Short mmCIF file of C-alpha atoms and ligand atoms in Angstrom, two decimals:
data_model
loop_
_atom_site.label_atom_id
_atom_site.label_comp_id
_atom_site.label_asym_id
_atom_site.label_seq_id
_atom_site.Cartn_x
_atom_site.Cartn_y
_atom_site.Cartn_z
CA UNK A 97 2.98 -22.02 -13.01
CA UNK A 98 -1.10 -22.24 -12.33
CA UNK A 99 -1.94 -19.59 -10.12
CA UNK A 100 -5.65 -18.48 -8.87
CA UNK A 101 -5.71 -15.10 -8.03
CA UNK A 102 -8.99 -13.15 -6.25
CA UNK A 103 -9.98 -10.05 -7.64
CA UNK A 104 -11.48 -7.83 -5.60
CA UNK A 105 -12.63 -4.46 -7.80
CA UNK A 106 -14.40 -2.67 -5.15
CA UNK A 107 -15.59 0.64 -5.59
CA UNK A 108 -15.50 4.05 -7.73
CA UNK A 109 -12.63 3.54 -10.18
CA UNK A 110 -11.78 0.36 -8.68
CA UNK A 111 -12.97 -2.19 -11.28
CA UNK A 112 -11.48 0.23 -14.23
CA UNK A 113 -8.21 -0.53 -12.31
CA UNK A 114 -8.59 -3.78 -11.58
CA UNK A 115 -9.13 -4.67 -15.02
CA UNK A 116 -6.24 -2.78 -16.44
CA UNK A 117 -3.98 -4.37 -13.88
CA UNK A 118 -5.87 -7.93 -14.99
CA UNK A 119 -5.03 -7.44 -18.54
CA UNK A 120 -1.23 -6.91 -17.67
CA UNK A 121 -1.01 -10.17 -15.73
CA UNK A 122 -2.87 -12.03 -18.47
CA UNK A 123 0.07 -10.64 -20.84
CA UNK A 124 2.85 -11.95 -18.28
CA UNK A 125 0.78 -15.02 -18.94
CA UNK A 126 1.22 -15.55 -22.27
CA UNK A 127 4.82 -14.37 -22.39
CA UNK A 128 5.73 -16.46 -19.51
CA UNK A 129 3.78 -19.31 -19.92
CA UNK A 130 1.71 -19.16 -17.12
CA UNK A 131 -1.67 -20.08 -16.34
CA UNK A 132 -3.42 -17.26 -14.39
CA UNK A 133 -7.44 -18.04 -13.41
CA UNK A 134 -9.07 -14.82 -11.68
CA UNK A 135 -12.19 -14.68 -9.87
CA UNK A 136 -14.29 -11.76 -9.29
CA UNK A 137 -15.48 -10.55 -5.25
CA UNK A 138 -17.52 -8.47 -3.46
CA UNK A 139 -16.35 -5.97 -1.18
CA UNK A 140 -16.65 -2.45 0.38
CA UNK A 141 -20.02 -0.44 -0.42
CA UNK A 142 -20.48 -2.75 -3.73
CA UNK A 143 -21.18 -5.91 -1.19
CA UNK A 144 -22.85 -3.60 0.86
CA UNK A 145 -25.05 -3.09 -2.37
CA UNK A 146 -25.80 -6.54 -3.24
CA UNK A 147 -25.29 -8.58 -0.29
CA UNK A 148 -25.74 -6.07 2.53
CA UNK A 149 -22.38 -6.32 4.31
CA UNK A 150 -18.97 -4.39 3.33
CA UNK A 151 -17.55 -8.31 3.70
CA UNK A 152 -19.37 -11.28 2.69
CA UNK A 153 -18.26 -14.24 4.48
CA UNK A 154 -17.86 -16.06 1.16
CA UNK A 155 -15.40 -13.05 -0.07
CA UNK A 156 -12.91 -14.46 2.67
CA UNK A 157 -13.70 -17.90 2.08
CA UNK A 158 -12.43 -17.72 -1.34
CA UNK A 159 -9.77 -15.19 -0.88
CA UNK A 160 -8.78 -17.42 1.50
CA UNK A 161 -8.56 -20.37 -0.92
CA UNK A 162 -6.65 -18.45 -3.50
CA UNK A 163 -2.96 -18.11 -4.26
CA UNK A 164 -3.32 -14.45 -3.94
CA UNK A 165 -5.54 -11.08 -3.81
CA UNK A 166 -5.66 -8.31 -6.46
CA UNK A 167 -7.74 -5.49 -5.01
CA UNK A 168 -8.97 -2.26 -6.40
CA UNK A 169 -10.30 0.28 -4.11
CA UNK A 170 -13.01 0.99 -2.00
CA UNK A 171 -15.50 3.54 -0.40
CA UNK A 172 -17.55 6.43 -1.58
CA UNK A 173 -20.24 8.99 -0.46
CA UNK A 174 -22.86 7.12 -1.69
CA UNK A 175 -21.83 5.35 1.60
CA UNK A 176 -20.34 7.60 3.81
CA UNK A 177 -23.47 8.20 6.09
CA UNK A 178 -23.12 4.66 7.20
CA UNK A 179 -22.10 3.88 10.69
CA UNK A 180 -18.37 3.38 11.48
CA UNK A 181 -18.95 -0.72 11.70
CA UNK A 182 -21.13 -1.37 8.20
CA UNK A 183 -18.56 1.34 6.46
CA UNK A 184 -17.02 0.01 2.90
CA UNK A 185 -13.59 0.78 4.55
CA UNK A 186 -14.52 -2.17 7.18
CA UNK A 187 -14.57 -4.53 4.43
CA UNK A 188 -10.93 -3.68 3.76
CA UNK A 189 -10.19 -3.64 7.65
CA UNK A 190 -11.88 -6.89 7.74
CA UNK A 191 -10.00 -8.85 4.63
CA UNK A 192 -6.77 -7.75 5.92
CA UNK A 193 -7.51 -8.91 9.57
CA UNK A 194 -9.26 -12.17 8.27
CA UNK A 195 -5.99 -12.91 6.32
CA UNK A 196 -3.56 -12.08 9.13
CA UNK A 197 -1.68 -9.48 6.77
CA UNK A 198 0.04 -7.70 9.44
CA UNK A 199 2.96 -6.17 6.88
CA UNK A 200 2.09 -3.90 4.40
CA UNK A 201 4.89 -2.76 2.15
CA UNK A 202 5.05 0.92 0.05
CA UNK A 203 7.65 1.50 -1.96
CA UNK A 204 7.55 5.33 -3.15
CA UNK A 205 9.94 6.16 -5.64
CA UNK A 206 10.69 9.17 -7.83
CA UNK A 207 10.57 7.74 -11.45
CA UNK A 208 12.79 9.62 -13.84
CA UNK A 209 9.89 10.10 -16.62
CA UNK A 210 8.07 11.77 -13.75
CA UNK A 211 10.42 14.15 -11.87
CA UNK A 212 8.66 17.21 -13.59
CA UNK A 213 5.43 15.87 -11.55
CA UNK A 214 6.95 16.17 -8.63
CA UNK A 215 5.72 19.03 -5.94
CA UNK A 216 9.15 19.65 -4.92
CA UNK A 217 11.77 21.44 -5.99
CA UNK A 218 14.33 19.94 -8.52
CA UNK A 219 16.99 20.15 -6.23
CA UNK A 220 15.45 18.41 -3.35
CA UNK A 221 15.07 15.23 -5.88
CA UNK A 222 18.17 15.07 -7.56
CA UNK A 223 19.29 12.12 -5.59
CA UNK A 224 15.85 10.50 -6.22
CA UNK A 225 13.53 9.04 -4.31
CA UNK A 226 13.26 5.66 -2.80
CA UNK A 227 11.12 5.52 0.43
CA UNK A 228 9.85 1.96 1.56
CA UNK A 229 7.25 2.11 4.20
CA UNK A 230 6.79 -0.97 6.51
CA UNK A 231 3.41 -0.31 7.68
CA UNK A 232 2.13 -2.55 10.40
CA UNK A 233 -1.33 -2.91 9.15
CA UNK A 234 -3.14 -5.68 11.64
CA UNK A 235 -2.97 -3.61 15.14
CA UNK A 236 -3.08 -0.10 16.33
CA UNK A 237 -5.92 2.40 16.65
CA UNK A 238 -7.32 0.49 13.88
CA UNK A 239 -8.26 -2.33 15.36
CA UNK A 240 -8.93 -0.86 19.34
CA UNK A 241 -11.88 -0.52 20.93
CA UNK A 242 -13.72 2.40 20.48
CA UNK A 243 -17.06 4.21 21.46
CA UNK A 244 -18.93 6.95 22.01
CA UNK A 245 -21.08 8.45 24.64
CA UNK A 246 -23.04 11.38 25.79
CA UNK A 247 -21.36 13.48 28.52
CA UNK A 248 -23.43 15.69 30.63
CA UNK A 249 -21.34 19.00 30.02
CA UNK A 250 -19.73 18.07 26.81
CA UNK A 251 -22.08 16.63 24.53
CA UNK A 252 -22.08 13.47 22.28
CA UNK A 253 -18.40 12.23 22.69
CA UNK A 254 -16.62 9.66 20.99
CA UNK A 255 -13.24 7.38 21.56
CA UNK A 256 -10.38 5.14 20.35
CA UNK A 257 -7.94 3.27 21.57
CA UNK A 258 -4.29 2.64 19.97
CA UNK A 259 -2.71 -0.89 21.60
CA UNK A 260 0.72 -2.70 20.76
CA UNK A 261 1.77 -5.82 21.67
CA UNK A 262 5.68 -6.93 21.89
CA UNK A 263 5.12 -9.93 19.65
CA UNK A 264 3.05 -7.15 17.17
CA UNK A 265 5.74 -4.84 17.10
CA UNK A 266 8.67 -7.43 16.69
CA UNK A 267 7.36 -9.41 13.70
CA UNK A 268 6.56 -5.98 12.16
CA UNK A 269 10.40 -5.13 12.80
CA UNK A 270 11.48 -8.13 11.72
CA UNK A 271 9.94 -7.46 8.55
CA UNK A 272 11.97 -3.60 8.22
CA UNK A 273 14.92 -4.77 9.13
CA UNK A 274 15.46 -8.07 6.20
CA UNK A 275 14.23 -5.37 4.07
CA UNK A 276 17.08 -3.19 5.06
CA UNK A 277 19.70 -5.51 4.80
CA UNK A 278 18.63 -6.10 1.69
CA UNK A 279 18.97 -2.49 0.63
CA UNK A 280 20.61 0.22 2.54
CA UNK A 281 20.83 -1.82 5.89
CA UNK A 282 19.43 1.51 7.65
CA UNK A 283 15.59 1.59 9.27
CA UNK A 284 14.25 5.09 10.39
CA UNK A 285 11.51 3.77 12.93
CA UNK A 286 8.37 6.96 13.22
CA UNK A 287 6.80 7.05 16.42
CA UNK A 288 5.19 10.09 19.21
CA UNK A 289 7.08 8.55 22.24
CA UNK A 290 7.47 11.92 23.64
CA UNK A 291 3.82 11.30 24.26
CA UNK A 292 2.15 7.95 23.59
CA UNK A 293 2.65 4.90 25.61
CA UNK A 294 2.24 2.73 22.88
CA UNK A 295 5.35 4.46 21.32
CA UNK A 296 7.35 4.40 24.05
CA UNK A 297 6.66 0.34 23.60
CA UNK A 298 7.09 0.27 19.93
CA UNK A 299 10.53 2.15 20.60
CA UNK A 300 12.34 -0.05 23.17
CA UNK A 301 11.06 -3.03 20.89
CA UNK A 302 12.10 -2.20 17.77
CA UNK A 303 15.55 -1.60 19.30
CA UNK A 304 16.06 -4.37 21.61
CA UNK A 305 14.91 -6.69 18.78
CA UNK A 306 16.91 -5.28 15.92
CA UNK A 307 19.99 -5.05 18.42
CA UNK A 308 19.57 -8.77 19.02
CA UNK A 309 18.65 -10.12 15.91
CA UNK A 310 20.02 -7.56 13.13
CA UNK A 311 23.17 -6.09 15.04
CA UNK A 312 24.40 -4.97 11.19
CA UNK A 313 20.99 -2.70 10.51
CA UNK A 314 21.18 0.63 12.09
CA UNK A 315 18.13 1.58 13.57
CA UNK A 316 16.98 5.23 14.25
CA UNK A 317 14.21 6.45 15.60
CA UNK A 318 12.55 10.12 14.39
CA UNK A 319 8.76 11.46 16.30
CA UNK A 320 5.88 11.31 13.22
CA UNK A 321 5.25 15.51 13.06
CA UNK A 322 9.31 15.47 12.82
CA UNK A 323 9.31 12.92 10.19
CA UNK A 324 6.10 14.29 8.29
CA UNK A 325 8.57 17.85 8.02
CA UNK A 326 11.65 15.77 6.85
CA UNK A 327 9.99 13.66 4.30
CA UNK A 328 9.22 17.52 2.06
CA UNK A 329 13.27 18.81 3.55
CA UNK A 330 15.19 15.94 2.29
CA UNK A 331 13.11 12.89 1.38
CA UNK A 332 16.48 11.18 -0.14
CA UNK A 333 17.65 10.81 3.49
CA UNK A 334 14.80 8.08 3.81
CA UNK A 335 15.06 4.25 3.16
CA UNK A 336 13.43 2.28 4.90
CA UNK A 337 10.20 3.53 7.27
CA UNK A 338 8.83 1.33 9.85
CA UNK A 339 5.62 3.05 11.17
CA UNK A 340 2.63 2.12 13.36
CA UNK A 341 -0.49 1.36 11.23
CA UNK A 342 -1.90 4.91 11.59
CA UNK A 343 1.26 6.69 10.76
CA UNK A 344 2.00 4.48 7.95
CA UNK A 345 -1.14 5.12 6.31
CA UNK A 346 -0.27 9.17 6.95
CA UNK A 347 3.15 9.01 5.83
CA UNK A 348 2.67 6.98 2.98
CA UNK A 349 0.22 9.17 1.01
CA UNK A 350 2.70 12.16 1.74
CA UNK A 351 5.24 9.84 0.30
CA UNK A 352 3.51 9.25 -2.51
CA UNK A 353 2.63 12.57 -3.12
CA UNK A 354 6.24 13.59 -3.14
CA UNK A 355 7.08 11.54 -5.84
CA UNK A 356 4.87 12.54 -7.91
CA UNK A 357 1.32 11.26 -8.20
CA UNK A 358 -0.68 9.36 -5.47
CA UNK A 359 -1.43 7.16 -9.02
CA UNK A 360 1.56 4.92 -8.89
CA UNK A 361 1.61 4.16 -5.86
CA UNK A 362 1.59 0.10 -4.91
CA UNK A 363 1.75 -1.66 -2.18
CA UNK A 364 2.07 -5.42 -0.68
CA UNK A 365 0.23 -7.03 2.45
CA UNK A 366 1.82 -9.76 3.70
CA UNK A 367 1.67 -12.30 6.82
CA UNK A 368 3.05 -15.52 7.21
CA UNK A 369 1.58 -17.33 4.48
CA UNK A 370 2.61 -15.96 0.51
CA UNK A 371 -0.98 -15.47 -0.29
CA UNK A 372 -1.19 -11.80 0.21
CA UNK A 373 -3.12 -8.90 -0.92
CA UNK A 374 -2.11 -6.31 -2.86
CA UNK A 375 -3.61 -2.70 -3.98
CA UNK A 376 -2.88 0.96 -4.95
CA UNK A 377 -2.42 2.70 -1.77
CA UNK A 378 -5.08 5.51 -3.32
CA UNK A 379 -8.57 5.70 -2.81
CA UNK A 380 -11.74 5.01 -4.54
CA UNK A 381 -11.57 8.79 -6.46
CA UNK A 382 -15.40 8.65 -7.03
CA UNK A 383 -14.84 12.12 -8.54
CA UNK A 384 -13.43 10.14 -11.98
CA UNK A 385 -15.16 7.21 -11.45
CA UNK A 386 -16.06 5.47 -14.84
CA UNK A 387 -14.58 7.89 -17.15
CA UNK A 388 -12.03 6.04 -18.13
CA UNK A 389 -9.59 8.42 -16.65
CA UNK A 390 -8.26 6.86 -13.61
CA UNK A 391 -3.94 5.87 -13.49
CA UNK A 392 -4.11 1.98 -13.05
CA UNK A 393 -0.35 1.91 -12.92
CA UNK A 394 -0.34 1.86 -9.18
CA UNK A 395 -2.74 -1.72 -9.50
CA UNK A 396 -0.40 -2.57 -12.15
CA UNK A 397 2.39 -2.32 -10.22
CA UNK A 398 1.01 -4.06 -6.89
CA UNK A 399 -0.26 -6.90 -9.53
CA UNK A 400 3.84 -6.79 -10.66
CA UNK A 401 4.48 -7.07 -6.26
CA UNK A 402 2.06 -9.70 -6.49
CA UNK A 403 3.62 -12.31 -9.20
CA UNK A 404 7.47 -11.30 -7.07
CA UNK A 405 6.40 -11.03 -3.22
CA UNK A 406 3.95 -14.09 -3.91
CA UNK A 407 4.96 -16.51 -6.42
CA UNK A 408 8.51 -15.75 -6.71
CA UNK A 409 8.13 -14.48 -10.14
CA UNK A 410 11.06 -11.90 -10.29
CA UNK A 411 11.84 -11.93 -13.66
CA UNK A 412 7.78 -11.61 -14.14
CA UNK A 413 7.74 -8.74 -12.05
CA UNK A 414 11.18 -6.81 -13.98
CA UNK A 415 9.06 -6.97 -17.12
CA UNK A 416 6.00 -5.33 -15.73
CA UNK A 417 8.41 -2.60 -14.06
CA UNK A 418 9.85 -2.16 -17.32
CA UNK A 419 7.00 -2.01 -19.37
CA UNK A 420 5.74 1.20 -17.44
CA UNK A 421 8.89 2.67 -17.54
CA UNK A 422 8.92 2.33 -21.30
CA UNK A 423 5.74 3.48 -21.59
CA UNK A 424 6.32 6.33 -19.14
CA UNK A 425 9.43 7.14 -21.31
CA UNK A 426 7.31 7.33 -24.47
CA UNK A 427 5.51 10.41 -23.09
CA UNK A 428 1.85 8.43 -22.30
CA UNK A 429 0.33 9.86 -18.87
CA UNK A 430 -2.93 9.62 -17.35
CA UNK A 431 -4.38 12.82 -16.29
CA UNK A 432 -3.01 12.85 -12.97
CA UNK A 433 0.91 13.07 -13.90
CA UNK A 434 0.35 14.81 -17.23
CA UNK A 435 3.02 17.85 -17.47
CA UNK A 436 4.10 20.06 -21.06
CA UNK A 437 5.13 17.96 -24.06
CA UNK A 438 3.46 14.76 -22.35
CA UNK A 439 0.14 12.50 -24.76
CA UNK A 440 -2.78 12.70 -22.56
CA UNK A 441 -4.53 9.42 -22.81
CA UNK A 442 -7.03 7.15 -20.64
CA UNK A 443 -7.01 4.62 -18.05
CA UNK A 444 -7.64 1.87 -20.50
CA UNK A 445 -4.93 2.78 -23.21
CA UNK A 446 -2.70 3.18 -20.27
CA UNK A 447 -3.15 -0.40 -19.47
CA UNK A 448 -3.02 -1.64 -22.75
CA UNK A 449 0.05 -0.08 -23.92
CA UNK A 450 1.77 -1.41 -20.72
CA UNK A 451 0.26 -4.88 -21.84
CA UNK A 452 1.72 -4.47 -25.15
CA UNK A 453 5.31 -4.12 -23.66
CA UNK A 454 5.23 -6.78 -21.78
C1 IPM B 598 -5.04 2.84 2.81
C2 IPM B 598 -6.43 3.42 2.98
C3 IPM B 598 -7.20 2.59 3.99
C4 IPM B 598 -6.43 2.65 5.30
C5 IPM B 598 -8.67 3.00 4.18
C6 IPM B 598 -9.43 3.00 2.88
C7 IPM B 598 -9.37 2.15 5.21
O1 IPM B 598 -6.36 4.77 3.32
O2 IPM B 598 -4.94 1.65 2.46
O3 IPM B 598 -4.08 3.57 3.01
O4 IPM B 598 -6.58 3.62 6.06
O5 IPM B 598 -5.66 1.73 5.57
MG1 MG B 599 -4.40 5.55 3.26
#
């Protein structure tokens, strides 16, 4: 297959993981026989950089035009005095609105190489780990109107607003529950409906449209601080995890974080078109920035979501899987999941040793 794919490096360690993830996928390539082209966009505080905007209209144009986004991260302090609205993290905002990627996908999972990284205790991860979050990622406080004002008595004060729609909240469920058939055939839907109105919305939806369309999924519902608490008690009593976009983006690091390392982390945006976008769900760690000591197994791994969720490529996407595990198995970590007895080695090697198993 010919595919184009739009790489978007961003910011910080973005392009070191970018390019790690591009040299896997140009090894699936030549095993495969696949033609992969890649083309190289601005976005985030880069753009800002060189064409003054966090999201050059050309970026979506071509991203737009592509078979499918590879994106690294972005953001950074450099940038962080910026107003809310010419932010890096708008260009992100932006793409994802602009492509109508209202499902964003996060598998966390507890790989065996890596229990020892794990904050929790051995006992609580014995069963493993295997949390997918279905984040809605289009709507929510993200995207609502906000402000700010000055109040006589209170000072400079500032607002946002969270709003679901029905049809928002049904496609997203939609989404969670083929997932779940798929796999467990349970959803655990997050939401505050002791207190928000849009949660009291989201809750009524997801289960009058899961009752109608997905009788055989068993829907449950647990509040967010609940859920937050359970996900450190007994994360192995998770499967699938429909959240809100904010809530998903909260839950998910903690996720992540429980399995180990924030570093391998992927995840899929989706809408109704297979051209997606997909990145690690970290940040931009400008801390490590271009010492060559960033994980790129999370970008490796959303480039492996890319070639299955995208093109169809599953068997693609079992090799790349494999490949890390083998390399995981051979004792090679990046700093960030390094433990006793483990080889130390960069974010390059990393991805060229992952490469070379492929
Ligand atoms: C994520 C990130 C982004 C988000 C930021 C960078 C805008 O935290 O993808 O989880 O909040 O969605
Ligand atoms: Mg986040």
């Amino acid at each position: 297959m010919q595919k184009h794919i739009a790489v978007l490096a961003g910011d910080g360690i973005g392009p070191e993981i970018t390019d790690g993830a591009v040299h896997v996928l140009k090894a699936v390539a030549d095993k495969f026989r696949h033609t992969f082209t890649f083309e190289s966009l601005p976005i985030g505080g880069c753009a800002i950089d060189a064409c003054g905007e966090p999201l050059p209209a050309h970026t979506v144009e071509r991203c737009l035009a592509s078979d499918s986004v590879l994106l690294g991260a972005v953001g950074g302090p450099k940038w962080d005095a910026l107003p809310g609205d010419k932010r890096p993290e708008k260009g992100l905002l932006g793409i994802r609105k602009a492509m109508g990627l209202y499902s964003n996908i996060r598998p966390a999972r507890l790989w065996r190489a890596l229990a020892d990284a794990s904050p929790l205790k051995r006992e609580l991860i014995e069963d493993g780990i295997e949390i997918v979050v279905v984040r809605e990622l289009t709507g929510g406080i993200y995207f609502g109107k906000r402000g700010s004002f000055a109040d006589e008595e209170m000072g400079e004060t500032a607002w946002d607003t969270e709003q679901y729609s029905v049809k928002e909240i049904e496609r997203i469920t939609r989404i969670a529950c083929e997932l779940a058939r798929k796999r467990s055939g349970r959803v655990i839907s997050v939401d505050k409906a002791n207190v928000l109105e849009t949660s009291r919305l989201w809750r009524r939806t997801v289960h009058t449209f899961a009752q109608m369309h997905y009788p055989d999924v068993t829907v449950t519902d647990m509040l967010v601080d609940n859920a937050a608490m359970q996900i450190v008690k007994d994360p192995a009593q998770f499967d699938v995890l429909l959240t809100s976009n904010m809530f998903g983006d909260i839950l998910s690091d903690e996720a992540a974080q429980v399995t180990g390392s924030i570093g391998m982390l992927a995840s899929s945006s989706l809408g109704d078109t297979p051209c997606g976008l997909y990145e690690p769900i970290h940040g931009s760690a400008p801390d490590i920035a271009g010492r060559d000591a960033a994980n790129p197994i999370a970008t490796i791994l959303a480039a492996a979501m890319m070639l299955r969720d995208s093109f169809g490529m599953t068997k693609e996407y079992a090799a790349v899987e494999h490949a890390v595990e083998e390399v995981l198995g051979e004792g090679w970590r990046t700093a960030d999941i390094s433990s006793a007895g483990t080889h130390t080695i960069g974010c390059r090697e990393m991805a060229r040793r992952i490469a070379e198993h492929i």
